[in-house]
mmCIF file of C-alpha atoms in Angstrom:
data_model
loop_
_atom_site.group_PDB
_atom_site.id
_atom_site.type_symbol
_atom_site.label_atom_id
_atom_site.label_comp_id
_atom_site.label_asym_id
_atom_site.label_seq_id
_atom_site.Cartn_x
_atom_site.Cartn_y
_atom_site.Cartn_z
ATOM 1 C CA UNK A 1079 29.989 -2.594 -18.222
ATOM 2 C CA UNK A 1080 29.192 -4.561 -15.053
ATOM 3 C CA UNK A 1081 26.062 -3.605 -13.183
ATOM 4 C CA UNK A 1082 26.570 -1.872 -9.839
ATOM 5 C CA UNK A 1083 25.768 -3.925 -6.770
ATOM 6 C CA UNK A 1084 22.164 -3.369 -5.747
ATOM 7 C CA UNK A 1085 20.057 -3.422 -2.630
ATOM 8 C CA UNK A 1086 18.652 -6.896 -3.262
ATOM 9 C CA UNK A 1087 15.656 -8.507 -4.969
ATOM 10 C CA UNK A 1088 12.199 -7.040 -4.426
ATOM 11 C CA UNK A 1089 8.803 -8.400 -5.491
ATOM 12 C CA UNK A 1090 5.864 -6.033 -5.971
ATOM 13 C CA UNK A 1091 2.443 -7.565 -6.522
ATOM 14 C CA UNK A 1092 0.098 -5.398 -8.522
ATOM 15 C CA UNK A 1093 3.194 -3.635 -9.829
ATOM 16 C CA UNK A 1094 1.861 -3.008 -13.333
ATOM 17 C CA UNK A 1095 -0.243 0.072 -12.504
ATOM 18 C CA UNK A 1096 -1.293 2.570 -9.864
ATOM 19 C CA UNK A 1097 0.493 2.618 -6.522
ATOM 20 C CA UNK A 1098 2.283 -0.631 -7.363
ATOM 21 C CA UNK A 1099 3.782 0.912 -10.491
ATOM 22 C CA UNK A 1100 4.987 3.912 -8.490
ATOM 23 C CA UNK A 1101 6.526 1.539 -5.908
ATOM 24 C CA UNK A 1102 8.324 -0.393 -8.656
ATOM 25 C CA UNK A 1103 9.814 2.838 -10.017
ATOM 26 C CA UNK A 1104 10.865 4.097 -6.579
ATOM 27 C CA UNK A 1105 12.516 0.823 -5.573
ATOM 28 C CA UNK A 1106 14.386 0.588 -8.870
ATOM 29 C CA UNK A 1107 15.598 4.173 -8.468
ATOM 30 C CA UNK A 1108 16.927 3.235 -5.022
ATOM 31 C CA UNK A 1109 18.930 0.305 -6.355
ATOM 32 C CA UNK A 1110 16.602 -2.681 -6.025
ATOM 33 C CA UNK A 1111 16.212 -5.380 -8.658
ATOM 34 C CA UNK A 1112 12.441 -5.692 -9.028
ATOM 35 C CA UNK A 1113 10.098 -8.507 -10.014
ATOM 36 C CA UNK A 1114 6.660 -7.290 -11.095
ATOM 37 C CA UNK A 1115 3.728 -9.616 -10.410
ATOM 38 C CA UNK A 1116 0.353 -8.708 -11.928
ATOM 39 C CA UNK A 1117 -2.246 -10.036 -14.350
ATOM 40 C CA UNK A 1118 -1.990 -7.616 -17.281
ATOM 41 C CA UNK A 1119 0.931 -8.480 -19.532
ATOM 42 C CA UNK A 1120 1.112 -5.036 -21.146
ATOM 43 C CA UNK A 1121 1.561 -3.248 -17.831
ATOM 44 C CA UNK A 1122 3.928 -5.899 -16.485
ATOM 45 C CA UNK A 1123 6.227 -5.596 -19.497
ATOM 46 C CA UNK A 1124 6.176 -1.783 -19.355
ATOM 47 C CA UNK A 1125 7.013 -1.779 -15.634
ATOM 48 C CA UNK A 1126 9.919 -4.181 -16.188
ATOM 49 C CA UNK A 1127 11.219 -1.926 -18.974
ATOM 50 C CA UNK A 1128 11.243 0.994 -16.511
ATOM 51 C CA UNK A 1129 13.209 -1.065 -13.993
ATOM 52 C CA UNK A 1130 15.778 -1.885 -16.651
ATOM 53 C CA UNK A 1131 15.917 1.751 -17.779
ATOM 54 C CA UNK A 1132 16.847 2.626 -14.187
ATOM 55 C CA UNK A 1133 19.858 0.327 -14.504
ATOM 56 C CA UNK A 1134 18.440 -2.546 -12.457
ATOM 57 C CA UNK A 1135 17.413 -6.097 -13.288
ATOM 58 C CA UNK A 1136 13.694 -6.579 -13.836
ATOM 59 C CA UNK A 1137 11.483 -9.613 -14.261
ATOM 60 C CA UNK A 1138 7.770 -9.785 -14.978
ATOM 61 C CA UNK A 1139 5.351 -12.588 -14.143
ATOM 62 C CA UNK A 1140 1.713 -12.532 -15.200
ATOM 63 C CA UNK A 1141 -0.171 -14.028 -12.253
ATOM 64 C CA UNK A 1142 -3.479 -13.819 -10.392
ATOM 65 C CA UNK A 1143 -2.490 -13.526 -6.731
ATOM 66 C CA UNK A 1144 -5.767 -15.063 -5.547
ATOM 67 C CA UNK A 1145 -4.373 -18.397 -6.863
ATOM 68 C CA UNK A 1146 -1.940 -19.659 -4.208
ATOM 69 C CA UNK A 1147 -0.285 -22.256 -6.437
ATOM 70 C CA UNK A 1148 0.283 -19.639 -9.135
ATOM 71 C CA UNK A 1149 1.912 -17.305 -6.598
ATOM 72 C CA UNK A 1150 4.229 -20.092 -5.453
ATOM 73 C CA UNK A 1151 5.247 -20.778 -9.041
ATOM 74 C CA UNK A 1152 5.836 -17.058 -9.577
ATOM 75 C CA UNK A 1153 8.076 -16.878 -6.499
ATOM 76 C CA UNK A 1154 10.099 -19.829 -7.811
ATOM 77 C CA UNK A 1155 10.460 -18.072 -11.164
ATOM 78 C CA UNK A 1156 11.673 -14.899 -9.467
ATOM 79 C CA UNK A 1157 14.332 -16.716 -7.455
ATOM 80 C CA UNK A 1158 15.505 -18.616 -10.522
ATOM 81 C CA UNK A 1159 15.737 -15.425 -12.557
ATOM 82 C CA UNK A 1160 16.916 -12.815 -10.051
ATOM 83 C CA UNK A 1161 18.045 -14.678 -6.932
ATOM 84 C CA UNK A 1162 16.794 -14.905 -3.331
ATOM 85 C CA UNK A 1163 13.893 -12.585 -2.539
ATOM 86 C CA UNK A 1164 14.820 -9.956 0.052
ATOM 87 C CA UNK A 1165 11.691 -7.784 -0.039
ATOM 88 C CA UNK A 1166 8.088 -8.673 -0.865
ATOM 89 C CA UNK A 1167 5.447 -5.941 -1.175
ATOM 90 C CA UNK A 1168 1.815 -7.120 -1.116
ATOM 91 C CA UNK A 1169 0.056 -4.331 -2.984
ATOM 92 C CA UNK A 1170 -2.684 -5.939 -5.114
ATOM 93 C CA UNK A 1171 -6.244 -4.767 -4.522
ATOM 94 C CA UNK A 1172 -9.573 -4.873 -6.269
ATOM 95 C CA UNK A 1173 -13.119 -3.889 -5.399
ATOM 96 C CA UNK A 1174 -16.466 -2.478 -6.348
ATOM 97 C CA UNK A 1175 -18.321 0.760 -5.652
ATOM 98 C CA UNK A 1176 -21.706 -0.423 -4.448
ATOM 99 C CA UNK A 1177 -23.780 -0.837 -1.334
ATOM 100 C CA UNK A 1178 -23.241 -4.127 0.459
ATOM 101 C CA UNK A 1179 -26.647 -5.588 -0.466
ATOM 102 C CA UNK A 1180 -26.294 -4.474 -4.081
ATOM 103 C CA UNK A 1181 -22.882 -6.153 -4.375
ATOM 104 C CA UNK A 1182 -23.284 -9.660 -5.754
ATOM 105 C CA UNK A 1183 -21.866 -12.512 -3.699
ATOM 106 C CA UNK A 1184 -19.492 -13.326 -6.569
ATOM 107 C CA UNK A 1185 -18.184 -9.743 -6.737
ATOM 108 C CA UNK A 1186 -17.730 -9.583 -2.965
ATOM 109 C CA UNK A 1187 -15.908 -12.919 -2.902
ATOM 110 C CA UNK A 1188 -13.682 -11.899 -5.803
ATOM 111 C CA UNK A 1189 -12.688 -8.573 -4.220
ATOM 112 C CA UNK A 1190 -11.920 -10.384 -0.957
ATOM 113 C CA UNK A 1191 -9.923 -13.102 -2.701
ATOM 114 C CA UNK A 1192 -7.734 -10.572 -4.522
ATOM 115 C CA UNK A 1193 -7.275 -7.975 -1.778
ATOM 116 C CA UNK A 1194 -7.110 -10.205 1.300
ATOM 117 C CA UNK A 1195 -6.148 -13.681 0.104
ATOM 118 C CA UNK A 1196 -3.727 -12.107 -2.369
ATOM 119 C CA UNK A 1197 -1.836 -10.680 0.615
ATOM 120 C CA UNK A 1198 -2.084 -14.027 2.427
ATOM 121 C CA UNK A 1199 -0.749 -15.943 -0.563
ATOM 122 C CA UNK A 1200 2.061 -13.453 -1.115
ATOM 123 C CA UNK A 1201 3.036 -13.571 2.554
ATOM 124 C CA UNK A 1202 3.042 -17.364 2.505
ATOM 125 C CA UNK A 1203 5.263 -17.522 -0.585
ATOM 126 C CA UNK A 1204 7.662 -14.956 0.830
ATOM 127 C CA UNK A 1205 7.865 -16.512 4.297
ATOM 128 C CA UNK A 1206 8.478 -20.021 2.963
ATOM 129 C CA UNK A 1207 11.665 -18.691 1.414
ATOM 130 C CA UNK A 1208 12.711 -15.997 3.903
ATOM 131 C CA UNK A 1209 12.122 -18.016 7.081
ATOM 132 C CA UNK A 1210 14.616 -20.701 6.083
ATOM 133 C CA UNK A 1211 17.233 -18.001 5.467
ATOM 134 C CA UNK A 1212 16.196 -16.072 8.609
ATOM 135 C CA UNK A 1213 16.187 -12.768 6.753
ATOM 136 C CA UNK A 1214 13.897 -10.722 4.565
ATOM 137 C CA UNK A 1215 11.165 -8.126 4.785
ATOM 138 C CA UNK A 1216 7.469 -8.261 3.899
ATOM 139 C CA UNK A 1217 5.501 -5.036 3.486
ATOM 140 C CA UNK A 1218 1.704 -5.114 3.486
ATOM 141 C CA UNK A 1219 0.034 -2.186 1.745
ATOM 142 C CA UNK A 1220 -2.740 -1.270 4.127
ATOM 143 C CA UNK A 1221 -5.245 1.550 4.129
ATOM 144 C CA UNK A 1222 -6.761 4.132 6.413
ATOM 145 C CA UNK A 1223 -10.006 2.304 5.567
ATOM 146 C CA UNK A 1224 -8.718 -0.749 7.435
ATOM 147 C CA UNK A 1225 -9.374 1.270 10.599
ATOM 148 C CA UNK A 1226 -12.656 2.904 9.563
ATOM 149 C CA UNK A 1227 -14.943 1.463 6.901
ATOM 150 C CA UNK A 1228 -16.860 3.800 4.615
ATOM 151 C CA UNK A 1229 -20.088 3.341 2.638
ATOM 152 C CA UNK A 1230 -19.990 1.662 -0.809
ATOM 153 C CA UNK A 1231 -16.701 -0.167 -0.160
ATOM 154 C CA UNK A 1232 -17.580 -2.940 2.301
ATOM 155 C CA UNK A 1233 -15.582 -5.607 0.447
ATOM 156 C CA UNK A 1234 -12.403 -3.522 0.228
ATOM 157 C CA UNK A 1235 -12.637 -2.183 3.790
ATOM 158 C CA UNK A 1236 -13.299 -5.658 5.172
ATOM 159 C CA UNK A 1237 -10.375 -7.137 3.260
ATOM 160 C CA UNK A 1238 -7.940 -4.446 4.412
ATOM 161 C CA UNK A 1239 -9.127 -4.893 8.003
ATOM 162 C CA UNK A 1240 -8.493 -8.641 7.626
ATOM 163 C CA UNK A 1241 -4.947 -7.972 6.383
ATOM 164 C CA UNK A 1242 -4.220 -6.179 9.668
ATOM 165 C CA UNK A 1243 -5.502 -9.036 11.832
ATOM 166 C CA UNK A 1244 -3.723 -11.655 9.745
ATOM 167 C CA UNK A 1245 -0.442 -9.723 9.853
ATOM 168 C CA UNK A 1246 -0.602 -9.309 13.633
ATOM 169 C CA UNK A 1247 -0.897 -13.091 13.970
ATOM 170 C CA UNK A 1248 2.051 -13.722 11.655
ATOM 171 C CA UNK A 1249 4.210 -11.185 13.496
ATOM 172 C CA UNK A 1250 3.371 -12.855 16.826
ATOM 173 C CA UNK A 1251 4.457 -16.228 15.461
ATOM 174 C CA UNK A 1252 7.706 -14.850 14.042
ATOM 175 C CA UNK A 1253 8.428 -13.090 17.338
ATOM 176 C CA UNK A 1254 7.830 -16.350 19.222
ATOM 177 C CA UNK A 1255 10.394 -18.058 16.974
ATOM 178 C CA UNK A 1256 12.924 -15.266 17.334
ATOM 179 C CA UNK A 1257 12.870 -14.848 13.551
ATOM 180 C CA UNK A 1258 14.795 -12.027 11.901
ATOM 181 C CA UNK A 1259 12.206 -11.664 9.112
ATOM 182 C CA UNK A 1260 10.553 -8.234 9.350
ATOM 183 C CA UNK A 1261 6.891 -7.557 8.559
ATOM 184 C CA UNK A 1262 5.512 -4.055 8.126
ATOM 185 C CA UNK A 1263 2.161 -2.450 7.328
ATOM 186 C CA UNK A 1264 2.008 0.871 5.483
ATOM 187 C CA UNK A 1265 -1.488 2.382 5.639
ATOM 188 C CA UNK A 1266 -2.322 4.578 2.654
ATOM 189 C CA UNK A 1267 -4.571 7.610 2.227
ATOM 190 C CA UNK A 1268 -6.723 8.295 -0.847
ATOM 191 C CA UNK A 1269 -4.415 8.078 -3.875
ATOM 192 C CA UNK A 1270 -4.788 9.198 -7.479
ATOM 193 C CA UNK A 1271 -4.350 5.759 -9.038
ATOM 194 C CA UNK A 1272 -5.719 3.928 -12.048
ATOM 195 C CA UNK A 1273 -8.021 1.852 -9.839
ATOM 196 C CA UNK A 1274 -10.755 4.468 -9.913
ATOM 197 C CA UNK A 1275 -10.909 4.316 -13.697
ATOM 198 C CA UNK A 1276 -11.677 0.600 -13.801
ATOM 199 C CA UNK A 1277 -13.300 -0.248 -10.454
ATOM 200 C CA UNK A 1278 -16.643 -1.969 -10.936
ATOM 201 C CA UNK A 1279 -19.462 0.503 -10.373
ATOM 202 C CA UNK A 1280 -23.103 0.790 -11.434
ATOM 203 C CA UNK A 1281 -23.242 4.502 -10.611
ATOM 204 C CA UNK A 1282 -23.307 7.063 -13.454
ATOM 205 C CA UNK A 1283 -20.559 9.231 -11.959
ATOM 206 C CA UNK A 1284 -16.828 8.622 -12.251
ATOM 207 C CA UNK A 1285 -15.605 7.091 -8.945
ATOM 208 C CA UNK A 1286 -12.927 8.971 -7.060
ATOM 209 C CA UNK A 1287 -10.975 8.471 -3.833
ATOM 210 C CA UNK A 1288 -12.452 10.452 -0.947
ATOM 211 C CA UNK A 1289 -10.508 13.754 -0.799
ATOM 212 C CA UNK A 1290 -7.908 14.817 0.108
ATOM 213 C CA UNK A 1291 -6.186 12.936 -2.699
ATOM 214 C CA UNK A 1292 -2.437 12.297 -2.875
ATOM 215 C CA UNK A 1293 -0.322 11.277 -5.841
ATOM 216 C CA UNK A 1294 0.808 7.620 -5.765
ATOM 217 C CA UNK A 1295 4.438 8.710 -5.489
ATOM 218 C CA UNK A 1296 3.723 9.939 -1.948
ATOM 219 C CA UNK A 1297 2.804 6.397 -0.965
ATOM 220 C CA UNK A 1298 5.631 4.864 -2.978
ATOM 221 C CA UNK A 1299 8.254 6.979 -1.221
ATOM 222 C CA UNK A 1300 6.853 5.912 2.152
ATOM 223 C CA UNK A 1301 7.048 2.239 1.166
ATOM 224 C CA UNK A 1302 10.637 2.606 -0.047
ATOM 225 C CA UNK A 1303 11.548 4.421 3.182
ATOM 226 C CA UNK A 1304 10.133 1.502 5.195
ATOM 227 C CA UNK A 1305 12.104 -0.887 2.988
ATOM 228 C CA UNK A 1306 15.223 1.136 3.845
ATOM 229 C CA UNK A 1307 14.471 1.164 7.584
ATOM 230 C CA UNK A 1308 11.839 -1.416 8.590
ATOM 231 C CA UNK A 1309 9.218 -0.230 11.057
ATOM 232 C CA UNK A 1310 6.142 -2.127 12.164
ATOM 233 C CA UNK A 1311 3.441 0.402 11.255
ATOM 234 C CA UNK A 1312 3.464 3.538 9.139
ATOM 235 C CA UNK A 1313 0.561 5.916 8.474
ATOM 236 C CA UNK A 1314 0.843 7.891 5.247
ATOM 237 C CA UNK A 1315 -0.684 11.348 4.965
ATOM 238 C CA UNK A 1316 -2.362 13.732 7.359
ATOM 239 C CA UNK A 1317 -5.807 12.393 6.434
ATOM 240 C CA UNK A 1318 -4.814 8.842 7.411
ATOM 241 C CA UNK A 1319 -3.548 10.026 10.784
ATOM 242 C CA UNK A 1320 -6.718 12.046 11.357
ATOM 243 C CA UNK A 1321 -9.050 9.196 10.411
ATOM 244 C CA UNK A 1322 -7.285 6.605 12.557
ATOM 245 C CA UNK A 1323 -6.996 8.831 15.618
ATOM 246 C CA UNK A 1324 -10.511 10.152 15.109
ATOM 247 C CA UNK A 1325 -11.841 6.588 15.078
ATOM 248 C CA UNK A 1326 -10.161 5.932 18.401
ATOM 249 C CA UNK A 1327 -11.562 8.964 20.176
ATOM 250 C CA UNK A 1328 -14.798 9.807 18.335
ATOM 251 C CA UNK A 1329 -16.046 6.675 16.626
ATOM 252 C CA UNK A 1330 -19.752 7.450 16.830
ATOM 253 C CA UNK A 1331 -19.234 10.932 15.406
ATOM 254 C CA UNK A 1332 -17.326 9.455 12.461
ATOM 255 C CA UNK A 1333 -20.185 7.008 11.830
ATOM 256 C CA UNK A 1334 -22.451 10.019 11.315
ATOM 257 C CA UNK A 1335 -19.889 12.145 9.474
ATOM 258 C CA UNK A 1336 -18.903 9.470 6.949
ATOM 259 C CA UNK A 1337 -22.505 8.452 6.329
ATOM 260 C CA UNK A 1338 -23.201 12.090 5.510
ATOM 261 C CA UNK A 1339 -20.064 12.951 3.508
ATOM 262 C CA UNK A 1340 -18.264 9.843 2.247
ATOM 263 C CA UNK A 1341 -21.059 8.709 -0.105
ATOM 264 C CA UNK A 1342 -21.036 11.711 -2.442
ATOM 265 C CA UNK A 1343 -17.324 12.157 -1.809
ATOM 266 C CA UNK A 1344 -16.607 8.996 -3.798
ATOM 267 C CA UNK A 1345 -17.854 10.462 -7.068
ATOM 268 C CA UNK A 1346 -16.217 13.124 -9.208
ATOM 269 C CA UNK A 1347 -18.312 16.301 -9.429
ATOM 270 C CA UNK A 1348 -18.179 16.475 -13.239
ATOM 271 C CA UNK A 1349 -20.448 13.379 -13.510
ATOM 272 C CA UNK A 1350 -18.337 11.912 -16.317
ATOM 273 C CA UNK A 1351 -18.304 8.099 -16.437
ATOM 274 C CA UNK A 1352 -14.872 6.509 -16.779
ATOM 275 C CA UNK A 1353 -15.770 4.504 -19.868
ATOM 276 C CA UNK A 1354 -13.280 1.745 -18.941
ATOM 277 C CA UNK A 1355 -14.192 -1.875 -18.393
ATOM 278 C CA UNK A 1356 -13.890 -3.077 -14.779
ATOM 279 C CA UNK A 1357 -10.825 -5.139 -13.866
ATOM 280 C CA UNK A 1358 -12.428 -7.171 -11.081
ATOM 281 C CA UNK A 1359 -12.221 -10.436 -13.021
ATOM 282 C CA UNK A 1360 -9.970 -9.637 -15.985
ATOM 283 C CA UNK A 1361 -7.117 -7.153 -16.454
ATOM 284 C CA UNK A 1362 -7.750 -4.072 -18.575
ATOM 285 C CA UNK A 1363 -5.516 -4.280 -21.691
ATOM 286 C CA UNK A 1364 -2.791 -1.708 -22.189
ATOM 287 C CA UNK A 1365 -0.211 0.091 -20.094
ATOM 288 C CA UNK A 1366 -1.989 2.435 -17.686
ATOM 289 C CA UNK A 1367 0.921 3.818 -15.679
ATOM 290 C CA UNK A 1368 0.628 5.019 -12.101
ATOM 291 C CA UNK A 1369 -1.715 8.014 -12.170
ATOM 292 C CA UNK A 1370 -5.473 8.173 -12.329
ATOM 293 C CA UNK A 1371 -7.709 10.958 -13.617
ATOM 294 C CA UNK A 1372 -7.200 13.423 -10.755
ATOM 295 C CA UNK A 1373 -3.805 15.016 -11.359
ATOM 296 C CA UNK A 1374 -5.387 18.464 -11.131
ATOM 297 C CA UNK A 1375 -6.447 17.971 -7.526
ATOM 298 C CA UNK A 1376 -3.915 15.481 -6.133
ATOM 299 C CA UNK A 1377 -1.209 16.517 -3.663
ATOM 300 C CA UNK A 1378 2.368 15.655 -4.571
ATOM 301 C CA UNK A 1379 3.683 15.815 -1.008
ATOM 302 C CA UNK A 1380 2.791 15.534 2.657
ATOM 303 C CA UNK A 1381 4.317 17.281 5.651
ATOM 304 C CA UNK A 1382 3.556 14.198 7.738
ATOM 305 C CA UNK A 1383 5.449 11.807 5.445
ATOM 306 C CA UNK A 1384 8.321 14.316 5.163
ATOM 307 C CA UNK A 1385 8.549 14.311 8.964
ATOM 308 C CA UNK A 1386 8.625 10.491 9.036
ATOM 309 C CA UNK A 1387 11.428 10.436 6.462
ATOM 310 C CA UNK A 1388 13.449 12.981 8.432
ATOM 311 C CA UNK A 1389 12.514 11.742 11.890
ATOM 312 C CA UNK A 1390 16.120 10.993 12.922
ATOM 313 C CA UNK A 1391 17.424 14.552 12.410
ATOM 314 C CA UNK A 1392 14.136 15.912 13.786
ATOM 315 C CA UNK A 1393 14.531 13.800 16.931
ATOM 316 C CA UNK A 1394 18.128 14.977 17.212
ATOM 317 C CA UNK A 1395 17.061 18.614 16.802
ATOM 318 C CA UNK A 1396 14.319 18.177 19.397
ATOM 319 C CA UNK A 1397 16.765 16.528 21.801
ATOM 320 C CA UNK A 1398 19.265 19.319 21.261
ATOM 321 C CA UNK A 1399 16.589 21.930 21.853
ATOM 322 C CA UNK A 1400 15.468 20.174 25.019
ATOM 323 C CA UNK A 1401 19.064 19.926 26.226
ATOM 324 C CA UNK A 1402 19.496 23.630 25.565
ATOM 325 C CA UNK A 1403 16.398 24.454 27.598
ATOM 326 C CA UNK A 1404 17.590 22.272 30.486
ATOM 327 C CA UNK A 1405 21.082 23.771 30.353
ATOM 328 C CA UNK A 1406 19.625 27.263 30.347
ATOM 329 C CA UNK A 1407 17.392 26.464 33.294
ATOM 330 C CA UNK A 1408 20.303 24.989 35.280
ATOM 331 C CA UNK A 1409 22.456 28.033 34.526
ATOM 332 C CA UNK A 1410 19.663 30.346 35.648
ATOM 333 C CA UNK A 1411 19.210 28.430 38.898
ATOM 334 C CA UNK A 1412 22.936 28.571 39.629
ATOM 335 C CA UNK A 1413 22.919 32.340 39.267
ATOM 336 C CA UNK A 1414 20.325 32.515 41.945
#
């Protein structure tokens, strides 16, 4: 039986596990053919199998996104195998839980190369193909921590901040050209992903995202919604909104608050080490799926992201309510 016509071809970097894996599943469920780019072959193959099980075409490429030439070759392989790339999601990240001075220069450089230069290399590969066709969409996976750094994650916070500045420059250039290629940033809250089981850490406690913690599917749905209807910036989760707005109006207070609370907040209270090898330099063998170790405390939904998804009917309802108030006021005045 012939396959139903799909939405187009999407690339997800870091699509073998964590948020990336959830994004791959969500896009496939919405009709996208998906190419999965990541280092670990086991996870890549498993993610591709899920795409195919959803009735879409899948393709997996084992690649380190910090290597620009390798990313270019991967993009060529995707277009040969699936066709022109319509959507590119830069999701890969890596890091370490450590104070800045206790983080080796090699570890800091590696985390920056993967998280920041990985997004740069992915954007370059996507734009080289999309710009000539004058269509396409690039989504950068950002973070609330791009707006407010926290202790023990200087490399990650710095890299995510750099992604914002880099993306603003690219958008300005595309706007100057009158290009139809869209570029979006989706800033994520703390998510229950596999990253916290294999992040490099010298601390005895199991690392955790700073609560509140959301399931990766919350972020994946937001990314797929932006793919459906491109918008320049999207904040995911009430905590992301609070942190970003709080930084704008009470930056000095947040310096004090995060210094006091974000340190201990990055370690699970049960003091159990993860036992997994770090993935900073090499992938962790096996298929690790999307979820981390915090299913028991992670939120599966967000009122804020629900409101974003339903903003059109909400705007219409608000406009109707406002019109009703105005009509009522006019009627009242006429009676007088």
